[in-house]
PDB file of C-alpha atoms and ligand atoms in Angstrom:
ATOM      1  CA  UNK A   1    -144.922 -79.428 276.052  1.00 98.00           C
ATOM      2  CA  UNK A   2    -146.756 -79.898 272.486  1.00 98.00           C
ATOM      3  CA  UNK A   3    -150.344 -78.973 272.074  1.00 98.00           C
ATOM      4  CA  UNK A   4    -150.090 -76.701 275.171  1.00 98.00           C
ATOM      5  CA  UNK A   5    -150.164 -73.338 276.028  1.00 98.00           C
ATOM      6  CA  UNK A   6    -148.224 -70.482 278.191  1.00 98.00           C
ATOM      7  CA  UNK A   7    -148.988 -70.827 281.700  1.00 98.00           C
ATOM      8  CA  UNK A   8    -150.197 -67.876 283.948  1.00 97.00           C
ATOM      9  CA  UNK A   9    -147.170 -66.496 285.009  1.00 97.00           C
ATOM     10  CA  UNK A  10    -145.957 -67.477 288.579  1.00 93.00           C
ATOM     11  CA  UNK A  11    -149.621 -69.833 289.150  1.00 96.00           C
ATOM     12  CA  UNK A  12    -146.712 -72.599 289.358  1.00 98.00           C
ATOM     13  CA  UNK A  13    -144.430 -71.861 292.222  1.00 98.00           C
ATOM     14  CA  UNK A  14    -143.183 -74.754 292.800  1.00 98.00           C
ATOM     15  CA  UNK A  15    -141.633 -75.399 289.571  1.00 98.00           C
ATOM     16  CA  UNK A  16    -137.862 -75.331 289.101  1.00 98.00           C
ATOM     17  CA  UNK A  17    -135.606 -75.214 285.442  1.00 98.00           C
ATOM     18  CA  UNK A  18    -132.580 -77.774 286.009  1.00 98.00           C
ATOM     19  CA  UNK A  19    -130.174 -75.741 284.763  1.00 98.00           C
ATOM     20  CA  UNK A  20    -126.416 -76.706 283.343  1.00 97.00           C
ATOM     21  CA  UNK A  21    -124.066 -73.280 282.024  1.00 95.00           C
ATOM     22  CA  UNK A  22    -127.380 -71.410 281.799  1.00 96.00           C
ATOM     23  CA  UNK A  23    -128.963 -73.674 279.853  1.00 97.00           C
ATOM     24  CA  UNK A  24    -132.371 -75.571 280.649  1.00 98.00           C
ATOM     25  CA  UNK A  25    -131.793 -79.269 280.768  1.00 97.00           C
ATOM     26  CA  UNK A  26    -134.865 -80.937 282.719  1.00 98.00           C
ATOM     27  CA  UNK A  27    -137.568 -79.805 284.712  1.00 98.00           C
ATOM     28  CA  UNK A  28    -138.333 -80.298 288.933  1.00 98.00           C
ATOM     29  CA  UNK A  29    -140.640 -79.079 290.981  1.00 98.00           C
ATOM     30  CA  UNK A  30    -140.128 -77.895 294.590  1.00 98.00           C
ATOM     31  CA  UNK A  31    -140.881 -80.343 297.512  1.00 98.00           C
ATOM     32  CA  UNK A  32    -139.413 -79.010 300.460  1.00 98.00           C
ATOM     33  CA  UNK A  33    -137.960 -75.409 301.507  1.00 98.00           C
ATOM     34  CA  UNK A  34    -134.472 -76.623 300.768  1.00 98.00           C
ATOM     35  CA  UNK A  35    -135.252 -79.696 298.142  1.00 98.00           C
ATOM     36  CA  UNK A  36    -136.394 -80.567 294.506  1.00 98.00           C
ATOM     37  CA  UNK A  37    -138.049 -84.047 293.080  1.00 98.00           C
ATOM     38  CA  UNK A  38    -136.788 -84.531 289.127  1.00 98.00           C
ATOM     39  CA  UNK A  39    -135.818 -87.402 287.356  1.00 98.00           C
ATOM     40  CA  UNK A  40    -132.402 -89.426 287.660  1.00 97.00           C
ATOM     41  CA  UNK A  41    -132.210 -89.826 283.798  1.00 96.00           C
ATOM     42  CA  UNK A  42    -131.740 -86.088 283.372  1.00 96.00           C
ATOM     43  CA  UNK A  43    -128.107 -86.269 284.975  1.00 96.00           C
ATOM     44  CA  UNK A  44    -126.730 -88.452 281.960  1.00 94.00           C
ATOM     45  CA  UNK A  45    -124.352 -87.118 279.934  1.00 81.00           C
ATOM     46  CA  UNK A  46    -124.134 -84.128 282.489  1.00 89.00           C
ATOM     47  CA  UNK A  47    -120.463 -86.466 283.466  1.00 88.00           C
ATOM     48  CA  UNK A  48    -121.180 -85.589 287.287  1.00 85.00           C
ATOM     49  CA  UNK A  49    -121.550 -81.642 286.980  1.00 93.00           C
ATOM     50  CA  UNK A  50    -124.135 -80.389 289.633  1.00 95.00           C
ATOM     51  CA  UNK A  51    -126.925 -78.420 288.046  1.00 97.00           C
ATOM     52  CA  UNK A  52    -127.901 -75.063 289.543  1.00 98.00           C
ATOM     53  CA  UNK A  53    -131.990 -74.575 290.292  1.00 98.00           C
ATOM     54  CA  UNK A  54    -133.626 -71.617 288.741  1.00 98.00           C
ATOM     55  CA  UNK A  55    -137.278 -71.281 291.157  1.00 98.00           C
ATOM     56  CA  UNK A  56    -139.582 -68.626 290.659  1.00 98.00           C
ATOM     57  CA  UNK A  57    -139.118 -68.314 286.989  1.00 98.00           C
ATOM     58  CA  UNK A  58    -142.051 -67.894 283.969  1.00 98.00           C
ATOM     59  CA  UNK A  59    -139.425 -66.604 281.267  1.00 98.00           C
ATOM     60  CA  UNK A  60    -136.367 -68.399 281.349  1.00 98.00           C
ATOM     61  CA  UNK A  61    -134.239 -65.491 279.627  1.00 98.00           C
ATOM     62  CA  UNK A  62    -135.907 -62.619 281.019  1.00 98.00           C
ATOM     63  CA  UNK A  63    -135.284 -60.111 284.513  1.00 97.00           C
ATOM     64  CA  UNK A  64    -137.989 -61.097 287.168  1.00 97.00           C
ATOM     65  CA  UNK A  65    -138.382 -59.949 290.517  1.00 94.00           C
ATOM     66  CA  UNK A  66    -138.639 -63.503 292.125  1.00 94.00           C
ATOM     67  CA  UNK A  67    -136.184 -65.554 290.046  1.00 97.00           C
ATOM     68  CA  UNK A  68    -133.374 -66.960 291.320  1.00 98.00           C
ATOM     69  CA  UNK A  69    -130.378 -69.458 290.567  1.00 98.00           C
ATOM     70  CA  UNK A  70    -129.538 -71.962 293.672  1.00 98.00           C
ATOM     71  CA  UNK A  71    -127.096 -73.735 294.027  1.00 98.00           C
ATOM     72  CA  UNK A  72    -127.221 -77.830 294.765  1.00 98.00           C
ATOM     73  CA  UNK A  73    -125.321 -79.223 297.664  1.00 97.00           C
ATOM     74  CA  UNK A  74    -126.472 -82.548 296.429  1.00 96.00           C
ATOM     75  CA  UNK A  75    -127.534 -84.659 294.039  1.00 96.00           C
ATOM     76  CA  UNK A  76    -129.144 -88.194 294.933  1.00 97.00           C
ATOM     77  CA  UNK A  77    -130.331 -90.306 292.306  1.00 97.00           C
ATOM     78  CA  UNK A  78    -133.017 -93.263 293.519  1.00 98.00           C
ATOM     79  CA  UNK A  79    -130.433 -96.077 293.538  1.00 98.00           C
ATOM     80  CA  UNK A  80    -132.632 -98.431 291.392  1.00 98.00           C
ATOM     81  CA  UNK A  81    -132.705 -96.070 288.611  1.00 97.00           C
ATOM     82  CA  UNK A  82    -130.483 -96.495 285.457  1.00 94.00           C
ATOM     83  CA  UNK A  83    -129.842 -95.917 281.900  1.00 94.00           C
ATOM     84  CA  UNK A  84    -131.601 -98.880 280.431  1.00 94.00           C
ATOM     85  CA  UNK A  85    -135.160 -98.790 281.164  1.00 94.00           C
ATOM     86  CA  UNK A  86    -137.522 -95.855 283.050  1.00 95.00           C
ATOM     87  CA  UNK A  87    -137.998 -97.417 286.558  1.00 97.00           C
ATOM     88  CA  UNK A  88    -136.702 -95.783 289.444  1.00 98.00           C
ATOM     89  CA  UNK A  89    -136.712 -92.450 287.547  1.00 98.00           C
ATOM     90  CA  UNK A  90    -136.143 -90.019 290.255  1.00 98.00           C
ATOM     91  CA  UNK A  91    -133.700 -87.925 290.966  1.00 98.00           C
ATOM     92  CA  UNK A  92    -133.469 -85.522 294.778  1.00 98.00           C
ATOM     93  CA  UNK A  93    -131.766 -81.882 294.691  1.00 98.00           C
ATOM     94  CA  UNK A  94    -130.477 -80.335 298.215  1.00 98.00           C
ATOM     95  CA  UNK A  95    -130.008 -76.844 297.361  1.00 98.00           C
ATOM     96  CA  UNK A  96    -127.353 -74.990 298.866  1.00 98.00           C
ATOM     97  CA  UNK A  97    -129.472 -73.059 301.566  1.00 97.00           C
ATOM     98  CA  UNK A  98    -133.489 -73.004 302.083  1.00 98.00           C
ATOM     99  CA  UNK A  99    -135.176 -71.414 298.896  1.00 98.00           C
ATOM    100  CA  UNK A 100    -136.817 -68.359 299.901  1.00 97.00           C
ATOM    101  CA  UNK A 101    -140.494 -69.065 299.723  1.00 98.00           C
ATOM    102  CA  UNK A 102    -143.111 -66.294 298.487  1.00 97.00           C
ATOM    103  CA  UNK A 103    -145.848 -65.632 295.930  1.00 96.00           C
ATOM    104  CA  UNK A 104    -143.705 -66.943 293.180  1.00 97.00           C
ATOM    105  CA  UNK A 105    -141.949 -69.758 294.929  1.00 98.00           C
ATOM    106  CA  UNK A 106    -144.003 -72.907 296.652  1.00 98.00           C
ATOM    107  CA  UNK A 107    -144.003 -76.285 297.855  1.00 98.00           C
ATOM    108  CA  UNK A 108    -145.824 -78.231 296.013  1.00 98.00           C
ATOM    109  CA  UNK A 109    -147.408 -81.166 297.861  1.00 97.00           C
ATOM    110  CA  UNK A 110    -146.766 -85.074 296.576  1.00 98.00           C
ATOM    111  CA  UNK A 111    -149.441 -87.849 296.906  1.00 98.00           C
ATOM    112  CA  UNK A 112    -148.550 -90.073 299.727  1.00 98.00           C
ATOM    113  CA  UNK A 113    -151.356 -92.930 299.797  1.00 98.00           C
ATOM    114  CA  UNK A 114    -149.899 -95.372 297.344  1.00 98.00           C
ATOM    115  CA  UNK A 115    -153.197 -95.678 295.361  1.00 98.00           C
ATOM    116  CA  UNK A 116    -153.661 -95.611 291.454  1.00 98.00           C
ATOM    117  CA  UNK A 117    -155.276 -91.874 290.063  1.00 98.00           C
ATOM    118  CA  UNK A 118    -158.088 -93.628 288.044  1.00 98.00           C
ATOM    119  CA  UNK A 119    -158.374 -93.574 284.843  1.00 98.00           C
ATOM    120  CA  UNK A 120    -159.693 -90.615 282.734  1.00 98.00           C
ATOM    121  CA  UNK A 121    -159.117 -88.517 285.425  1.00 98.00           C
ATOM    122  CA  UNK A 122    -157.493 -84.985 284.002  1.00 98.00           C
ATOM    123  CA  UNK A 123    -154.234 -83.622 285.365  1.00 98.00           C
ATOM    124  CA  UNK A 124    -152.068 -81.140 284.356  1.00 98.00           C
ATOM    125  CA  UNK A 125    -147.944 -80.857 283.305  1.00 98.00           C
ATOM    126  CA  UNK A 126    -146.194 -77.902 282.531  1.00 98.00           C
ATOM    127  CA  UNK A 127    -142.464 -77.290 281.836  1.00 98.00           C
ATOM    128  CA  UNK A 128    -140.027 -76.111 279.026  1.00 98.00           C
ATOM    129  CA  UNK A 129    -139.537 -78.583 276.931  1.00 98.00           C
ATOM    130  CA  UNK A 130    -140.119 -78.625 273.228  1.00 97.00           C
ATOM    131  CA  UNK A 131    -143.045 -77.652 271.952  1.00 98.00           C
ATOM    132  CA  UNK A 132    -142.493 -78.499 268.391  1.00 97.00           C
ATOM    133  CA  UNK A 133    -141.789 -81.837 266.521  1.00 94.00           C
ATOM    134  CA  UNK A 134    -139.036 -80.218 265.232  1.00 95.00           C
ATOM    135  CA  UNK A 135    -137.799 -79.320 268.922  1.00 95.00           C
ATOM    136  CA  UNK A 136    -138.438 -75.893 269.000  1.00 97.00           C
ATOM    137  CA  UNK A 137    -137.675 -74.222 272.927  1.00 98.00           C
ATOM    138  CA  UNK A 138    -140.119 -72.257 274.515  1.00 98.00           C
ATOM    139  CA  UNK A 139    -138.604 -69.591 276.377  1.00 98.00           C
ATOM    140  CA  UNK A 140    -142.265 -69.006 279.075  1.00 98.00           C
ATOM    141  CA  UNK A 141    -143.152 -71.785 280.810  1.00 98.00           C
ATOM    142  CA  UNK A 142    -146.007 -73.630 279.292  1.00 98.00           C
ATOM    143  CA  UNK A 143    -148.844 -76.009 280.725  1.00 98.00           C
ATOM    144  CA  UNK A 144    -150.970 -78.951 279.057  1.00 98.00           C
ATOM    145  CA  UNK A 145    -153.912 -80.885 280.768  1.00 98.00           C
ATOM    146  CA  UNK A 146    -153.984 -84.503 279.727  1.00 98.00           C
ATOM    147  CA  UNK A 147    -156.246 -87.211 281.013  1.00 98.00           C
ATOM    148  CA  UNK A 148    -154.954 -90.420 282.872  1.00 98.00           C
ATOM    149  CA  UNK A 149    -155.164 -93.868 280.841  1.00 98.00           C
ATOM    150  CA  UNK A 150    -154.983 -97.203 282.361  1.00 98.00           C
ATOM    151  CA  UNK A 151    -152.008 -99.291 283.064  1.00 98.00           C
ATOM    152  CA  UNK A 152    -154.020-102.091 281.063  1.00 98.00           C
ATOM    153  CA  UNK A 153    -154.442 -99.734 278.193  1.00 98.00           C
ATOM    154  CA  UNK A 154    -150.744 -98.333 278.606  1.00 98.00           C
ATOM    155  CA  UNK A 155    -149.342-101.512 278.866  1.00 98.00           C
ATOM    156  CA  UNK A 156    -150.929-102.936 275.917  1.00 98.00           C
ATOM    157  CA  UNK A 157    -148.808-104.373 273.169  1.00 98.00           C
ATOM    158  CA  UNK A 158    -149.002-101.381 270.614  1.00 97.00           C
ATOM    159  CA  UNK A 159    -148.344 -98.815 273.110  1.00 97.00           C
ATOM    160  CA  UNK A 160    -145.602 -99.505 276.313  1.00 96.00           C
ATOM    161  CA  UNK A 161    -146.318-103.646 275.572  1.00 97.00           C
ATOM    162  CA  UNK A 162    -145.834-104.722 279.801  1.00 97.00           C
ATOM    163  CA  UNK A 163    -143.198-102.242 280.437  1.00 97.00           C
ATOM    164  CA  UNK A 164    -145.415-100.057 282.856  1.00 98.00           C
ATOM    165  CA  UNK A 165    -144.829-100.914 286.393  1.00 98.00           C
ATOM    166  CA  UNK A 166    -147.344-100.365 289.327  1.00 98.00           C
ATOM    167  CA  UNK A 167    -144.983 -97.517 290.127  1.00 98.00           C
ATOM    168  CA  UNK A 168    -145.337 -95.636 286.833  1.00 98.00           C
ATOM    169  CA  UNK A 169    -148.812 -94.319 285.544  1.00 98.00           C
ATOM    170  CA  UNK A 170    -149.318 -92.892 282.159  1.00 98.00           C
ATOM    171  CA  UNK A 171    -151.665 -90.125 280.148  1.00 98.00           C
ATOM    172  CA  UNK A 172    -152.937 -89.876 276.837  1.00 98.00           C
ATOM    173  CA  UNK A 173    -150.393 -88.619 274.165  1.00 97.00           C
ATOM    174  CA  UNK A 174    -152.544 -87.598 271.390  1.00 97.00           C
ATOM    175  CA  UNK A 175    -151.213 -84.443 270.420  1.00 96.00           C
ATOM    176  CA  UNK A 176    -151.061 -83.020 273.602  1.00 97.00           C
ATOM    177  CA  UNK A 177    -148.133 -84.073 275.611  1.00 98.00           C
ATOM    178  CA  UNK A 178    -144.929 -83.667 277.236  1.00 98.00           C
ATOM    179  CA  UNK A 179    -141.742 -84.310 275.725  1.00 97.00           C
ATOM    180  CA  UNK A 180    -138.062 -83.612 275.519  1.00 96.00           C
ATOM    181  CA  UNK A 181    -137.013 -81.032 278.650  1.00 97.00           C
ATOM    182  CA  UNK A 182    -140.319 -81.419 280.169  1.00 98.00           C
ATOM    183  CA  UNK A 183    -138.500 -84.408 281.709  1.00 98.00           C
ATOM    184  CA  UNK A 184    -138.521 -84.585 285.966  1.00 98.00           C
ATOM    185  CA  UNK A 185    -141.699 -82.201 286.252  1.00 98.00           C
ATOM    186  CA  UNK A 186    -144.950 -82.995 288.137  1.00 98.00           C
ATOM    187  CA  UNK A 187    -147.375 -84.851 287.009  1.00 98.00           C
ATOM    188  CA  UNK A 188    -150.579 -82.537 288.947  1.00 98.00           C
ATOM    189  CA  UNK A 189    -153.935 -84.521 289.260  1.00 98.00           C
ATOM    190  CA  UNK A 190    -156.240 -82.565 291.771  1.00 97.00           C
ATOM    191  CA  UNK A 191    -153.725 -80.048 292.974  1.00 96.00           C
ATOM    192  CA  UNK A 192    -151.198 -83.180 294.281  1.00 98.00           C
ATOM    193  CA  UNK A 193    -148.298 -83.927 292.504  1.00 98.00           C
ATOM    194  CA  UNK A 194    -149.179 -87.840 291.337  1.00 98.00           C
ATOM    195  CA  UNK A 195    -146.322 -88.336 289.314  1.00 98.00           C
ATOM    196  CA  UNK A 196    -143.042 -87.414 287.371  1.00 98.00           C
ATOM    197  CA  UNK A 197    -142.194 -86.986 283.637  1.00 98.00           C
ATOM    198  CA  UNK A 198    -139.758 -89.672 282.908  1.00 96.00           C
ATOM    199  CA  UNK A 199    -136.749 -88.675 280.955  1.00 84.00           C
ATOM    200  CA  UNK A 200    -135.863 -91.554 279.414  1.00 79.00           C
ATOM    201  CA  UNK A 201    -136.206 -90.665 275.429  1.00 79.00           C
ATOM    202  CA  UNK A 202    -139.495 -91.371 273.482  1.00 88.00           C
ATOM    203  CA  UNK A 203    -141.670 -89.812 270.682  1.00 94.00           C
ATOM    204  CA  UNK A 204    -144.095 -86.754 271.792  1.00 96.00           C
ATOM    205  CA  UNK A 205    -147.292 -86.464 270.674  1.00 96.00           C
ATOM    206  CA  UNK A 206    -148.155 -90.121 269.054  1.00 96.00           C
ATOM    207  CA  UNK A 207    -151.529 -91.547 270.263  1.00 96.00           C
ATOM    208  CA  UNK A 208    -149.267 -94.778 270.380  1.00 97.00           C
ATOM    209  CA  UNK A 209    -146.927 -94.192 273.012  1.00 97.00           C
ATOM    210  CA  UNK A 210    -148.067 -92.452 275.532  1.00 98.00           C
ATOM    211  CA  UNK A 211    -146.453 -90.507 278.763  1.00 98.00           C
ATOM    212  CA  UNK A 212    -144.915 -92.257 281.411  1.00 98.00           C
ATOM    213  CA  UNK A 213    -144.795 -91.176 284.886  1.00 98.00           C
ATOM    214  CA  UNK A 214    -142.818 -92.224 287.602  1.00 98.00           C
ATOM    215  CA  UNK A 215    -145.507 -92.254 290.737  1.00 98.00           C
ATOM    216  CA  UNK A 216    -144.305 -90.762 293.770  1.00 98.00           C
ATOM    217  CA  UNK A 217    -146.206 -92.291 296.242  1.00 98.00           C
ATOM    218  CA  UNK A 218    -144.556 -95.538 296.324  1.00 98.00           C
ATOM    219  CA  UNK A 219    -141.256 -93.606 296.958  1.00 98.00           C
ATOM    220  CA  UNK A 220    -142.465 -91.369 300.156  1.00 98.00           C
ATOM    221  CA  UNK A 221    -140.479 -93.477 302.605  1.00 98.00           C
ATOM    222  CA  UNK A 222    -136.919 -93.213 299.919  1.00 98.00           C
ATOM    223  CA  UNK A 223    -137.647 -89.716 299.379  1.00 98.00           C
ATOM    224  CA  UNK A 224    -138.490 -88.610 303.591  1.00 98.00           C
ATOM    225  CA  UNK A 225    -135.253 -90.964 304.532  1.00 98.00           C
ATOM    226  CA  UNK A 226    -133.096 -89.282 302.354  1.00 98.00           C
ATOM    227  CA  UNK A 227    -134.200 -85.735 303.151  1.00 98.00           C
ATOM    228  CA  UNK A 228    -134.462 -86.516 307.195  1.00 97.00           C
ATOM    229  CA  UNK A 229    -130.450 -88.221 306.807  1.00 94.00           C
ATOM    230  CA  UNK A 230    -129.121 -85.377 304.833  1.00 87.00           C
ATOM    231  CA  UNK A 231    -130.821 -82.608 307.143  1.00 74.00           C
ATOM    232  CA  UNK A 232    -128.096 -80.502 308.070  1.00 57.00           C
TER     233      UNK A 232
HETATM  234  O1  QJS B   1    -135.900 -84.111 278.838  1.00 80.39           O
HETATM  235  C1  QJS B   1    -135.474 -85.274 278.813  1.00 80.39           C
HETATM  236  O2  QJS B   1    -136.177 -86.311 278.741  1.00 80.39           O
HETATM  237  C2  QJS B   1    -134.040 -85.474 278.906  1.00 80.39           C
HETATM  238  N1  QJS B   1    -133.471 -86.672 279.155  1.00 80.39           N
HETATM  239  C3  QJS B   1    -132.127 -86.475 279.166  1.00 80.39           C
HETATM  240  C4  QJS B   1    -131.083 -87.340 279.350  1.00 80.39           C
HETATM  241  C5  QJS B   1    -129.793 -86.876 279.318  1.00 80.39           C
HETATM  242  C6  QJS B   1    -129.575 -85.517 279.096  1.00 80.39           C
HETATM  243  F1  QJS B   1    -128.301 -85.068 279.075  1.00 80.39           F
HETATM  244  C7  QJS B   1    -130.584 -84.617 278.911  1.00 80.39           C
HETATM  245  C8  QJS B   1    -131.863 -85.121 278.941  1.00 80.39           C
HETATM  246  C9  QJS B   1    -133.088 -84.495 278.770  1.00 80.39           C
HETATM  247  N2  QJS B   1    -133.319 -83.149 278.532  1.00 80.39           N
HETATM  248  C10 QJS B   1    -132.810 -82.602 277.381  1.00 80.39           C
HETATM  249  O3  QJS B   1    -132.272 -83.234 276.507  1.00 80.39           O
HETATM  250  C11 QJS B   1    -132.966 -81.145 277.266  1.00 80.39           C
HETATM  251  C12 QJS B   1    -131.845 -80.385 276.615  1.00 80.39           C
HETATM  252  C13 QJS B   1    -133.173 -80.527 275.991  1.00 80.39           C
HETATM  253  C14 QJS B   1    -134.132 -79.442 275.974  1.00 80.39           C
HETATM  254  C15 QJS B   1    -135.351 -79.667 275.386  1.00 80.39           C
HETATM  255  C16 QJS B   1    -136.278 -78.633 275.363  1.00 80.39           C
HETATM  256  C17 QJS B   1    -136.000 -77.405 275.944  1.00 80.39           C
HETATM  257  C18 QJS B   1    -134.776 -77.213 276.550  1.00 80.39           C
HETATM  258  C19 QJS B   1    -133.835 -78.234 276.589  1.00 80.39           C
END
């Protein structure tokens, strides 16, 4: 996150550190007792290794009470999405057994009615990706609140020039913005998770390219069809 700040410890539950050897990778964010939304591009280069799923976590290095590593049964990435381009970015977690929910650990609600947020309107991201040009790693999750900007204006030919689909929205980048590791967390607009940070590699922080979200709504039927089939 540039531009941001440290969140209030634990005001986040629902968000998760995809982890691989210990070592942060992506973000997620908790959608049901026993799974996590992120994004699909975060499992390149990971050659097939499962991450693990650190929940309840503000620092990622230090002893808390509620933290804890899960393990993933599963990993299903949205079969549309691939390496070449940002649609389809999501990517479904079944952990091992049913998190343990508490203060510190939530579900966090997605938008369901397929509508666009409108434009302007401010949401929030948080995660711990960089929050220096020069790619410093935060180790306390941090937060920014960035205002949504119209697929017109996003799709315009200096910024994302027609690459933004109906199912992606975007925010303004200037300054404040997500970037590298922030990648699969929730985009919050209203206290409903709207969209995802795609992972697919662009510049932070420059007015000229701004975020890109994947939209959840439009995936609600992928995303309840793959949870209800892998119930166990
Ligand atoms: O965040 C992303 O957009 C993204 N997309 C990917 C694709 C392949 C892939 F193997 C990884 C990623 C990845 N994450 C990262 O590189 C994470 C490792 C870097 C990081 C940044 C800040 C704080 C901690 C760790």
């Amino acid at each position: 996150i540039l531009g941001g700040y440290e969140a209030r410890p634990h005001l986040r539950p629902y968000m998760a550190s995809l982890q691989l050897d210990g070592q942060h990778v992506c973000g997620g964010f908790l959608i049901a007792e026993q799974w996590v939304l992120s994004a699909a591009h975060c499992t390149e280069g990971t050659n097939g290794k499962l991450f693990q799923v650190l929940l309840g976590a503000h620092s990622l290095t230090e002893p808390e009470p509620h933290k804890r590593l899960y393990r993933v049964r599963a990993q299903i990435a949205h079969p549309g999405s691939n390496i070449h381009n940002n649609r389809d970015d999501l990517l479904l977690l079944q952990l091992e057994e049913k998190a343990e929910l508490n203060a510190h650990v939530k579900v966090l609600p997605f938008q369901r009615e397929d509508r666009d947020v409108e434009a302007d309107t401010l949401c929030e991201a948080a995660g711990w990706g960089t929050v220096t040009h020069s790619g410093r790693r935060p180790d306390k999750l941090q937060q920014v609140e960035r205002p949504v900007i119209s697929r017109e204006l996003c799709n315009h030919r200096t910024r994302h020039d027609q690459t933004i689909t109906e199912k992606m929205m975007c925010t303004d980048s200037r300054k404040k913005d997500t970037c590298k590791g922030d990648s699969g967390g929730p985009l919050v607009c209203n206290g409903v998770a709207e969209g995802v940070v795609t992972a697919g590699s662009r510049v932070c922080g420059n007015y000229k390219k701004p975020a890109i979200y994947t939209r959840i709504a439009p995936y609600a039927t992928w995303i309840d069809g793959v949870m209800a089939s892998a119930a166990g």
